[in-house]
C-alpha cells in the first residue's frame, strides 16, 4: 500500500498541498524552538541563559506539537471526507479497512516527511532570529552562539511525522467504520474539559496579586474551556444557527446548509473558538500584568520578561496556524461545493445570490466561534483582573477583542467568498458535469 500511496500523491499532488503547508509550518516552528535546547546545551552557557532557552523550547515546543496535530488533522479530515467515494470504491474492490488506513497514513507520512525536510532551512533562520530576540531583551547573554543540532532536527521530524500519522489515522477511522462515531465519548471529554477549565479559572481567586503563578490558572482555564467548546462544535453548529434571527432566502439556506454540514464544518469552528479564546485571554492578561508592573514602578525580572516573550510568541504561533487551518479548510470545503453551486445556478440562482449564501454562512460561523471563544477568554481574564488590579474587566479588553474578531472575520469571510467567487467563474453546466 506504500507504493499505492506514492502513486496517489504523484497522480494528484494538489490534493495534498494543504497538508504539506501545515506540516512545513509545524516542523519549522518546532525545530526553531527545539534548537534552543541545542543552543543551551553548549559549553560555556550561563545558567540564566540556559534556563531561558530551555523554558522557551519546552513551553512553545509543547504548543507547537498540539498545533501541528490540529492543523494537519483539519486538512486531512476534509481530504478524507472528500475522498469518501474513492475509499468506498477501494473497499468494494476488496481492500480491507486496515489497508485503507495504511494507504491514507502512508500518504500523510510521505507528505509530512517532505514538509519537514523543506522546513530545515527556515527553522535555522527562525532559531537565529529567536535567539537574537532573547539577547536584545537581555534574557540571554550576547556571548551565546546559536546551534542547530540533532535534538532540533530529530524532534521536529518526529513530531511532524507522528502528528501527521495520528491525524490521518483518526481522519480515516470514521470512514472505515461506516460513518459511526463515538459521539458519547466526545461529549464526555467536552464536558470534562468545560468543568475542569471553569474550575481552573475560578481557582485564580484563591491566589494573591504577587504570586508568580497567578497567570497560569486563568490561562489554562481559558484553553480548556475553548477545547470543551471545540469538541462540541458539531452540536453548536446544529443548534446555534437555528436560533439566529435571519430573514430572507439567503439566511434560511445558510442556516440549513450549516446544520446539514455541521460535521464537515466543525474544524472551522474549532479554529475560530480556540483562536479567539487563546489570543484574547493571553494578550489581555499580559497587558494587565505589564500595566500593573509599570504602575508599581518596579523593573521586570528576567522571568517576567521570559513569560511575556513566551506569551506573545505563543499567540503569534496560534494566529499563524489558525489562519493556515482556516484558509486550508475553507478553501477545500468551498471548492468541493462546485457541483452544488452549479446546481443552484441551473435552478435559477444568480452568482450574487450564491455568494450571499456563502457570506451568510461565513458570518454565522464567525459569530458562533467568536461568541464561545469570548466566553472562554472572559472566564480567564475576569478572575485574573480581579486579583491583579481589583477591577472586573480591563480597559485593554475591548481593543484586543475587536482586533481578534477582525482577524477572524477577515480570514473566514475573505477565504470563503474569494474561493466561492473563483469557483463560480466555471460555467454551471461544466461544474455539474466535472463533479459528477
Tab-separated table of C-alpha atoms in Angstrom:
chain	number	residue	atom	x	y	z
A	1	UNK	CA	0.000	0.000	0.000
A	2	UNK	CA	3.019	2.287	0.396
A	3	UNK	CA	3.573	2.137	-3.360
A	4	UNK	CA	-0.085	2.988	-3.892
A	5	UNK	CA	0.254	5.950	-1.511
A	6	UNK	CA	3.173	7.358	-3.518
A	7	UNK	CA	1.263	6.851	-6.763
A	8	UNK	CA	-1.737	8.673	-5.296
A	9	UNK	CA	0.442	11.642	-4.341
A	10	UNK	CA	2.116	11.800	-7.762
A	11	UNK	CA	-1.220	11.500	-9.583
A	12	UNK	CA	-2.988	14.297	-7.703
A	13	UNK	CA	-0.417	16.389	-5.816
A	14	UNK	CA	-2.765	19.357	-5.480
A	15	UNK	CA	-4.961	17.451	-3.060
A	16	UNK	CA	-2.051	17.302	-0.571
A	17	UNK	CA	-0.834	20.916	-0.767
A	18	UNK	CA	-2.781	21.984	2.342
A	19	UNK	CA	-1.346	19.097	4.366
A	20	UNK	CA	2.139	19.864	3.061
A	21	UNK	CA	1.863	23.516	4.106
A	22	UNK	CA	0.639	22.575	7.596
A	23	UNK	CA	3.465	20.058	8.054
A	24	UNK	CA	6.022	22.544	6.760
A	25	UNK	CA	4.974	25.316	9.151
A	26	UNK	CA	4.680	22.929	12.081
A	27	UNK	CA	8.099	21.391	11.536
A	28	UNK	CA	9.712	24.815	11.092
A	29	UNK	CA	8.261	26.128	14.369
A	30	UNK	CA	9.041	23.009	16.379
A	31	UNK	CA	12.629	22.795	15.073
A	32	UNK	CA	13.268	26.516	15.572
A	33	UNK	CA	12.267	26.367	19.232
A	34	UNK	CA	13.825	22.974	19.934
A	35	UNK	CA	17.109	24.359	18.636
A	36	UNK	CA	17.093	26.455	21.816
A	37	UNK	CA	17.800	23.183	23.676
A	38	UNK	CA	20.800	22.582	21.419
A	39	UNK	CA	21.950	26.152	21.999
A	40	UNK	CA	21.510	25.902	25.776
A	41	UNK	CA	23.442	22.627	25.884
A	42	UNK	CA	26.677	24.141	24.583
A	43	UNK	CA	29.701	24.559	26.817
A	44	UNK	CA	30.046	27.943	28.489
A	45	UNK	CA	26.360	28.918	28.502
A	46	UNK	CA	25.487	30.567	31.838
A	47	UNK	CA	22.623	29.141	33.949
A	48	UNK	CA	20.287	32.122	33.418
A	49	UNK	CA	20.618	31.947	29.640
A	50	UNK	CA	20.259	28.155	29.655
A	51	UNK	CA	17.097	28.386	31.771
A	52	UNK	CA	15.560	30.983	29.437
A	53	UNK	CA	16.322	28.939	26.332
A	54	UNK	CA	15.141	25.685	27.892
A	55	UNK	CA	11.862	27.227	29.046
A	56	UNK	CA	11.174	28.666	25.606
A	57	UNK	CA	11.854	25.329	23.944
A	58	UNK	CA	9.688	23.405	26.396
A	59	UNK	CA	6.662	25.672	26.519
A	60	UNK	CA	6.392	26.674	22.868
A	61	UNK	CA	7.512	23.241	21.723
A	62	UNK	CA	4.523	21.737	23.526
A	63	UNK	CA	2.113	24.231	21.999
A	64	UNK	CA	3.712	23.663	18.613
A	65	UNK	CA	3.166	19.921	18.847
A	66	UNK	CA	-0.548	20.366	19.565
A	67	UNK	CA	-0.946	22.914	16.803
A	68	UNK	CA	0.803	20.684	14.266
A	69	UNK	CA	-1.648	17.922	15.125
A	70	UNK	CA	-4.725	20.166	14.872
A	71	UNK	CA	-3.549	21.823	11.664
A	72	UNK	CA	-2.745	18.561	9.894
A	73	UNK	CA	-5.902	16.934	11.274
A	74	UNK	CA	-8.125	19.707	9.929
A	75	UNK	CA	-6.751	19.407	6.401
A	76	UNK	CA	-6.680	15.606	6.386
A	77	UNK	CA	-10.242	15.365	7.692
A	78	UNK	CA	-11.517	17.456	4.790
A	79	UNK	CA	-9.332	15.480	2.381
A	80	UNK	CA	-10.608	12.092	3.559
A	81	UNK	CA	-14.263	13.159	3.590
A	82	UNK	CA	-13.983	14.434	0.041
A	83	UNK	CA	-12.472	11.085	-0.973
A	84	UNK	CA	-15.200	9.031	0.685
A	85	UNK	CA	-16.455	7.680	-2.666
A	86	UNK	CA	-12.912	6.772	-3.754
A	87	UNK	CA	-12.175	4.991	-0.473
A	88	UNK	CA	-15.527	3.199	-0.605
A	89	UNK	CA	-14.655	2.003	-4.117
A	90	UNK	CA	-11.415	0.560	-2.743
A	91	UNK	CA	-13.418	-1.304	-0.112
A	92	UNK	CA	-15.776	-2.666	-2.743
A	93	UNK	CA	-12.743	-3.755	-4.786
A	94	UNK	CA	-11.511	-5.933	-1.926
A	95	UNK	CA	-9.335	-3.605	0.145
A	96	UNK	CA	-9.647	-4.173	3.879
A	97	UNK	CA	-10.139	-1.304	6.363
A	98	UNK	CA	-6.576	-1.876	7.586
A	99	UNK	CA	-5.221	-1.496	4.040
A	100	UNK	CA	-7.157	1.727	3.503
A	101	UNK	CA	-5.786	3.071	6.795
A	102	UNK	CA	-2.252	2.194	5.727
A	103	UNK	CA	-2.836	3.972	2.403
A	104	UNK	CA	-4.044	7.234	3.965
A	105	UNK	CA	-1.491	7.151	6.783
A	106	UNK	CA	1.264	6.396	4.269
A	107	UNK	CA	0.220	9.390	2.164
A	108	UNK	CA	0.229	11.646	5.235
A	109	UNK	CA	3.648	10.437	6.417
A	110	UNK	CA	5.193	10.871	2.965
A	111	UNK	CA	3.842	14.410	2.645
A	112	UNK	CA	4.915	15.238	6.221
A	113	UNK	CA	8.426	13.982	5.537
A	114	UNK	CA	8.715	16.299	2.530
A	115	UNK	CA	7.355	19.198	4.575
A	116	UNK	CA	9.778	18.537	7.443
A	117	UNK	CA	12.760	18.351	5.092
A	118	UNK	CA	11.787	21.627	3.417
A	119	UNK	CA	11.398	23.287	6.839
A	120	UNK	CA	15.011	22.794	7.976
A	121	UNK	CA	16.346	25.946	6.314
A	122	UNK	CA	13.564	28.256	7.577
A	123	UNK	CA	13.869	26.651	11.038
A	124	UNK	CA	17.562	27.579	11.219
A	125	UNK	CA	16.793	31.167	10.236
A	126	UNK	CA	13.898	31.307	12.697
A	127	UNK	CA	16.035	29.923	15.509
A	128	UNK	CA	18.722	32.537	14.908
A	129	UNK	CA	16.098	35.294	14.953
A	130	UNK	CA	14.616	33.905	18.157
A	131	UNK	CA	17.981	33.840	19.891
A	132	UNK	CA	18.613	37.403	18.762
A	133	UNK	CA	15.273	38.467	20.235
A	134	UNK	CA	16.178	36.956	23.602
A	135	UNK	CA	19.572	38.639	23.509
A	136	UNK	CA	18.080	42.015	22.616
A	137	UNK	CA	15.744	41.708	25.607
A	138	UNK	CA	18.615	40.958	27.972
A	139	UNK	CA	17.323	37.467	28.725
A	140	UNK	CA	20.247	35.647	27.110
A	141	UNK	CA	23.911	36.679	27.173
A	142	UNK	CA	25.387	38.098	23.983
A	143	UNK	CA	28.208	35.570	24.155
A	144	UNK	CA	25.851	32.648	23.499
A	145	UNK	CA	26.145	31.367	19.941
A	146	UNK	CA	23.346	29.694	18.042
A	147	UNK	CA	23.372	25.937	17.498
A	148	UNK	CA	21.054	23.812	15.383
A	149	UNK	CA	21.781	20.247	16.429
A	150	UNK	CA	20.384	16.726	16.418
A	151	UNK	CA	17.771	17.450	19.089
A	152	UNK	CA	16.073	20.119	16.978
A	153	UNK	CA	16.210	18.003	13.824
A	154	UNK	CA	15.022	14.751	15.398
A	155	UNK	CA	12.244	16.343	17.455
A	156	UNK	CA	10.931	18.376	14.530
A	157	UNK	CA	10.818	15.395	12.183
A	158	UNK	CA	9.423	13.051	14.839
A	159	UNK	CA	6.686	15.436	15.969
A	160	UNK	CA	5.616	16.180	12.394
A	161	UNK	CA	5.545	12.530	11.324
A	162	UNK	CA	3.755	11.319	14.455
A	163	UNK	CA	1.206	14.126	14.344
A	164	UNK	CA	0.533	13.507	10.667
A	165	UNK	CA	0.221	9.741	11.113
A	166	UNK	CA	-2.078	10.138	14.123
A	167	UNK	CA	-4.250	12.736	12.423
A	168	UNK	CA	-4.529	10.612	9.281
A	169	UNK	CA	-5.458	7.535	11.300
A	170	UNK	CA	-8.228	9.387	13.135
A	171	UNK	CA	-9.478	11.000	9.927
A	172	UNK	CA	-9.818	7.730	8.030
A	173	UNK	CA	-11.075	5.740	11.006
A	174	UNK	CA	-14.609	7.071	10.771
A	175	UNK	CA	-14.789	6.288	7.052
A	176	UNK	CA	-13.632	2.698	7.505
A	177	UNK	CA	-16.103	2.229	10.362
A	178	UNK	CA	-19.000	3.064	8.054
A	179	UNK	CA	-19.605	6.584	9.385
A	180	UNK	CA	-20.168	5.545	13.009
A	181	UNK	CA	-18.762	7.975	15.527
A	182	UNK	CA	-18.298	7.739	19.268
A	183	UNK	CA	-20.265	10.870	19.995
A	184	UNK	CA	-20.841	9.864	23.613
A	185	UNK	CA	-17.130	9.680	24.406
A	186	UNK	CA	-16.518	13.006	22.667
A	187	UNK	CA	-19.278	14.684	24.661
A	188	UNK	CA	-17.883	13.241	27.886
A	189	UNK	CA	-14.445	14.672	27.077
A	190	UNK	CA	-16.020	18.012	26.185
A	191	UNK	CA	-17.951	18.274	29.440
A	192	UNK	CA	-14.872	17.215	31.390
A	193	UNK	CA	-12.811	19.954	29.713
A	194	UNK	CA	-15.518	22.541	30.416
A	195	UNK	CA	-15.784	21.622	34.096
A	196	UNK	CA	-12.021	21.440	34.574
A	197	UNK	CA	-11.483	24.722	32.736
A	198	UNK	CA	-14.126	26.539	34.749
A	199	UNK	CA	-12.682	25.190	37.996
A	200	UNK	CA	-9.153	26.151	36.968
A	201	UNK	CA	-10.144	29.680	36.002
A	202	UNK	CA	-12.154	30.074	39.200
A	203	UNK	CA	-9.201	28.929	41.324
A	204	UNK	CA	-7.443	32.160	40.327
A	205	UNK	CA	-9.440	33.908	43.051
A	206	UNK	CA	-7.536	31.848	45.643
A	207	UNK	CA	-4.207	33.428	44.638
A	208	UNK	CA	-2.741	36.753	45.682
A	209	UNK	CA	-1.692	39.548	43.337
A	210	UNK	CA	2.020	38.867	43.991
A	211	UNK	CA	2.014	35.139	43.219
A	212	UNK	CA	4.361	34.301	40.354
A	213	UNK	CA	1.993	31.602	39.071
A	214	UNK	CA	-1.042	33.897	39.026
A	215	UNK	CA	-1.381	33.849	35.237
A	216	UNK	CA	-1.245	30.059	34.883
A	217	UNK	CA	-4.703	29.020	36.228
A	218	UNK	CA	-6.745	31.520	34.167
A	219	UNK	CA	-4.692	30.840	31.037
A	220	UNK	CA	-5.088	27.082	31.248
A	221	UNK	CA	-8.716	27.509	32.278
A	222	UNK	CA	-9.449	29.528	29.147
A	223	UNK	CA	-7.654	26.957	26.983
A	224	UNK	CA	-9.571	24.036	28.474
A	225	UNK	CA	-12.882	25.849	28.099
A	226	UNK	CA	-12.106	26.545	24.446
A	227	UNK	CA	-11.204	22.864	23.956
A	228	UNK	CA	-14.513	21.855	25.527
A	229	UNK	CA	-16.486	24.154	23.240
A	230	UNK	CA	-14.420	22.969	20.275
A	231	UNK	CA	-15.277	19.318	20.972
A	232	UNK	CA	-18.943	20.291	20.979
A	233	UNK	CA	-18.642	22.263	17.735
A	234	UNK	CA	-20.846	19.942	15.596
A	235	UNK	CA	-23.663	20.257	18.140
A	236	UNK	CA	-23.138	24.009	18.358
A	237	UNK	CA	-23.448	24.350	14.589
A	238	UNK	CA	-26.648	22.334	14.586
A	239	UNK	CA	-28.235	24.277	17.442
A	240	UNK	CA	-26.947	27.852	17.373
A	241	UNK	CA	-27.795	28.894	13.762
A	242	UNK	CA	-31.433	27.849	14.201
A	243	UNK	CA	-31.790	30.440	16.980
A	244	UNK	CA	-30.403	33.367	14.971
A	245	UNK	CA	-32.900	35.984	13.701
A	246	UNK	CA	-32.151	35.611	9.986
A	247	UNK	CA	-34.611	36.636	7.287
A	248	UNK	CA	-34.733	36.013	3.562
A	249	UNK	CA	-33.858	33.079	1.354
A	250	UNK	CA	-30.091	33.527	1.759
A	251	UNK	CA	-30.271	33.438	5.551
A	252	UNK	CA	-32.614	30.433	5.590
A	253	UNK	CA	-30.457	28.478	3.131
A	254	UNK	CA	-27.283	29.365	5.038
A	255	UNK	CA	-28.737	28.019	8.293
A	256	UNK	CA	-29.926	24.865	6.544
A	257	UNK	CA	-26.526	24.281	4.948
A	258	UNK	CA	-24.676	24.785	8.243
A	259	UNK	CA	-26.932	22.394	10.117
A	260	UNK	CA	-26.652	19.685	7.453
A	261	UNK	CA	-22.889	20.113	7.035
A	262	UNK	CA	-22.110	20.598	10.722
A	263	UNK	CA	-19.705	17.647	10.904
A	264	UNK	CA	-17.772	18.878	7.851
A	265	UNK	CA	-17.532	22.476	9.109
A	266	UNK	CA	-16.702	21.649	12.724
A	267	UNK	CA	-12.979	22.114	12.085
A	268	UNK	CA	-13.558	25.736	11.077
A	269	UNK	CA	-15.478	26.433	14.273
A	270	UNK	CA	-12.731	24.738	16.315
A	271	UNK	CA	-10.150	27.113	14.848
A	272	UNK	CA	-12.281	30.198	15.471
A	273	UNK	CA	-13.085	29.279	19.080
A	274	UNK	CA	-9.527	28.432	20.060
A	275	UNK	CA	-8.023	31.435	18.282
A	276	UNK	CA	-10.442	33.884	19.912
A	277	UNK	CA	-10.065	32.353	23.371
A	278	UNK	CA	-6.299	31.847	23.491
A	279	UNK	CA	-5.322	35.088	21.741
A	280	UNK	CA	-7.762	37.358	23.564
A	281	UNK	CA	-7.083	35.875	27.006
A	282	UNK	CA	-3.291	35.775	26.661
A	283	UNK	CA	-2.801	39.251	25.184
A	284	UNK	CA	-5.255	40.868	27.616
A	285	UNK	CA	-3.753	39.244	30.713
A	286	UNK	CA	-0.241	40.099	29.593
A	287	UNK	CA	-1.300	43.725	29.064
A	288	UNK	CA	-2.863	43.824	32.544
A	289	UNK	CA	0.313	42.391	34.059
A	290	UNK	CA	2.572	44.848	32.217
A	291	UNK	CA	0.393	47.812	33.235
A	292	UNK	CA	0.422	46.673	36.875
A	293	UNK	CA	4.200	46.324	36.937
A	294	UNK	CA	4.612	49.703	35.279
A	295	UNK	CA	2.247	51.349	37.778
A	296	UNK	CA	4.190	49.894	40.708
A	297	UNK	CA	7.435	51.421	39.454
A	298	UNK	CA	9.233	48.065	39.532
A	299	UNK	CA	11.528	46.683	36.850
A	300	UNK	CA	10.557	43.406	35.190
A	301	UNK	CA	12.678	40.438	36.212
A	302	UNK	CA	14.205	38.045	33.714
A	303	UNK	CA	11.460	35.517	34.488
A	304	UNK	CA	8.777	38.141	33.853
A	305	UNK	CA	10.382	39.068	30.543
A	306	UNK	CA	10.567	35.398	29.596
A	307	UNK	CA	6.882	34.952	30.372
A	308	UNK	CA	5.932	37.987	28.308
A	309	UNK	CA	8.028	36.836	25.360
A	310	UNK	CA	6.581	33.339	25.530
A	311	UNK	CA	3.010	34.605	25.793
A	312	UNK	CA	3.337	36.859	22.764
A	313	UNK	CA	5.198	34.163	20.830
A	314	UNK	CA	2.516	31.577	21.586
A	315	UNK	CA	-0.187	33.992	20.430
A	316	UNK	CA	1.738	34.633	17.219
A	317	UNK	CA	2.125	30.909	16.560
A	318	UNK	CA	-1.548	30.281	17.291
A	319	UNK	CA	-2.540	33.111	14.944
A	320	UNK	CA	-0.395	31.766	12.105
A	321	UNK	CA	-1.629	28.218	12.497
A	322	UNK	CA	-5.264	29.208	12.830
A	323	UNK	CA	-5.041	31.305	9.689
A	324	UNK	CA	-3.469	28.380	7.843
A	325	UNK	CA	-6.088	25.963	9.175
A	326	UNK	CA	-8.955	28.282	8.280
A	327	UNK	CA	-7.675	29.055	4.807
A	328	UNK	CA	-6.915	25.399	4.025
A	329	UNK	CA	-10.190	24.055	5.402
A	330	UNK	CA	-12.395	26.777	3.931
A	331	UNK	CA	-10.679	26.600	0.546
A	332	UNK	CA	-11.047	22.819	0.349
A	333	UNK	CA	-14.629	22.817	1.654
A	334	UNK	CA	-15.772	25.622	-0.667
A	335	UNK	CA	-14.020	24.247	-3.743
A	336	UNK	CA	-15.639	20.875	-3.108
A	337	UNK	CA	-19.077	22.544	-3.420
A	338	UNK	CA	-18.614	23.461	-7.084
A	339	UNK	CA	-21.290	20.970	-8.145
A	340	UNK	CA	-23.703	22.298	-5.508
A	341	UNK	CA	-23.139	25.849	-6.729
A	342	UNK	CA	-23.662	24.743	-10.323
A	343	UNK	CA	-26.938	23.024	-9.455
A	344	UNK	CA	-28.170	26.117	-7.653
A	345	UNK	CA	-27.396	28.268	-10.684
A	346	UNK	CA	-29.116	25.816	-13.039
A	347	UNK	CA	-32.140	26.001	-10.737
A	348	UNK	CA	-32.269	29.778	-11.227
A	349	UNK	CA	-29.962	31.250	-8.574
A	350	UNK	CA	-27.669	34.070	-9.685
A	351	UNK	CA	-23.964	34.142	-8.769
A	352	UNK	CA	-24.738	37.048	-6.448
A	353	UNK	CA	-27.332	35.007	-4.574
A	354	UNK	CA	-24.916	32.106	-4.199
A	355	UNK	CA	-22.278	34.483	-2.828
A	356	UNK	CA	-24.789	35.924	-0.357
A	357	UNK	CA	-25.499	32.441	0.958
A	358	UNK	CA	-21.776	31.730	1.333
A	359	UNK	CA	-21.295	35.096	3.028
A	360	UNK	CA	-24.163	34.396	5.449
A	361	UNK	CA	-22.617	31.009	6.283
A	362	UNK	CA	-19.255	32.636	6.949
A	363	UNK	CA	-20.834	35.321	9.121
A	364	UNK	CA	-22.717	32.740	11.198
A	365	UNK	CA	-19.577	30.642	11.613
A	366	UNK	CA	-17.601	33.702	12.683
A	367	UNK	CA	-20.241	34.893	15.153
A	368	UNK	CA	-20.619	31.433	16.682
A	369	UNK	CA	-16.870	30.887	17.027
A	370	UNK	CA	-16.237	34.374	18.389
A	371	UNK	CA	-19.086	34.076	20.908
A	372	UNK	CA	-17.896	30.838	22.504
A	373	UNK	CA	-14.253	31.895	22.239
A	374	UNK	CA	-15.095	35.125	24.039
A	375	UNK	CA	-16.896	33.232	26.810
A	376	UNK	CA	-13.791	31.079	27.332
A	377	UNK	CA	-11.500	34.123	27.259
A	378	UNK	CA	-13.589	36.084	29.768
A	379	UNK	CA	-13.584	33.110	32.131
A	380	UNK	CA	-9.825	33.586	32.429
A	381	UNK	CA	-9.500	37.352	32.039
A	382	UNK	CA	-12.070	38.396	34.666
A	383	UNK	CA	-10.643	36.418	37.646
A	384	UNK	CA	-7.103	37.428	36.743
A	385	UNK	CA	-8.043	41.110	36.521
A	386	UNK	CA	-9.977	40.989	39.807
A	387	UNK	CA	-6.998	39.546	41.674
A	388	UNK	CA	-4.300	41.617	39.952
A	389	UNK	CA	-5.966	45.054	39.833
A	390	UNK	CA	-9.257	44.849	41.794
A	391	UNK	CA	-11.114	45.791	38.593
A	392	UNK	CA	-13.511	43.416	36.817
A	393	UNK	CA	-12.784	43.981	33.132
A	394	UNK	CA	-9.550	45.643	31.988
A	395	UNK	CA	-9.576	48.683	29.730
A	396	UNK	CA	-7.432	46.808	27.207
A	397	UNK	CA	-10.012	44.061	26.635
A	398	UNK	CA	-12.295	45.798	24.083
A	399	UNK	CA	-9.397	46.765	21.818
A	400	UNK	CA	-7.799	43.317	21.941
A	401	UNK	CA	-11.157	41.618	21.402
A	402	UNK	CA	-12.019	43.773	18.392
A	403	UNK	CA	-8.630	43.048	16.833
A	404	UNK	CA	-9.116	39.289	17.226
A	405	UNK	CA	-12.650	39.473	15.833
A	406	UNK	CA	-11.401	41.466	12.851
A	407	UNK	CA	-8.759	38.843	12.079
A	408	UNK	CA	-11.278	36.008	12.402
A	409	UNK	CA	-13.855	37.719	10.193
A	410	UNK	CA	-11.308	38.761	7.569
A	411	UNK	CA	-9.844	35.268	7.211
A	412	UNK	CA	-13.181	33.425	7.303
A	413	UNK	CA	-15.190	35.707	5.030
A	414	UNK	CA	-12.271	36.544	2.767
A	415	UNK	CA	-11.366	32.920	2.103
A	416	UNK	CA	-14.926	31.595	1.728
A	417	UNK	CA	-16.134	34.428	-0.515
A	418	UNK	CA	-12.933	34.555	-2.549
A	419	UNK	CA	-12.967	30.799	-3.144
A	420	UNK	CA	-16.681	30.801	-3.975
A	421	UNK	CA	-16.222	33.664	-6.451
A	422	UNK	CA	-13.375	31.755	-8.120
A	423	UNK	CA	-15.500	28.587	-8.245
A	424	UNK	CA	-18.436	30.457	-9.771
A	425	UNK	CA	-16.298	31.519	-12.727
A	426	UNK	CA	-16.733	27.963	-14.062
A	427	UNK	CA	-19.937	27.629	-16.131
A	428	UNK	CA	-22.733	25.931	-14.206
A	429	UNK	CA	-23.113	23.035	-16.668
A	430	UNK	CA	-19.366	22.385	-16.672
A	431	UNK	CA	-19.235	22.494	-12.851
A	432	UNK	CA	-22.009	19.925	-12.525
A	433	UNK	CA	-20.570	17.677	-15.224
A	434	UNK	CA	-16.964	17.760	-13.925
A	435	UNK	CA	-18.017	16.961	-10.354
A	436	UNK	CA	-20.377	14.163	-11.342
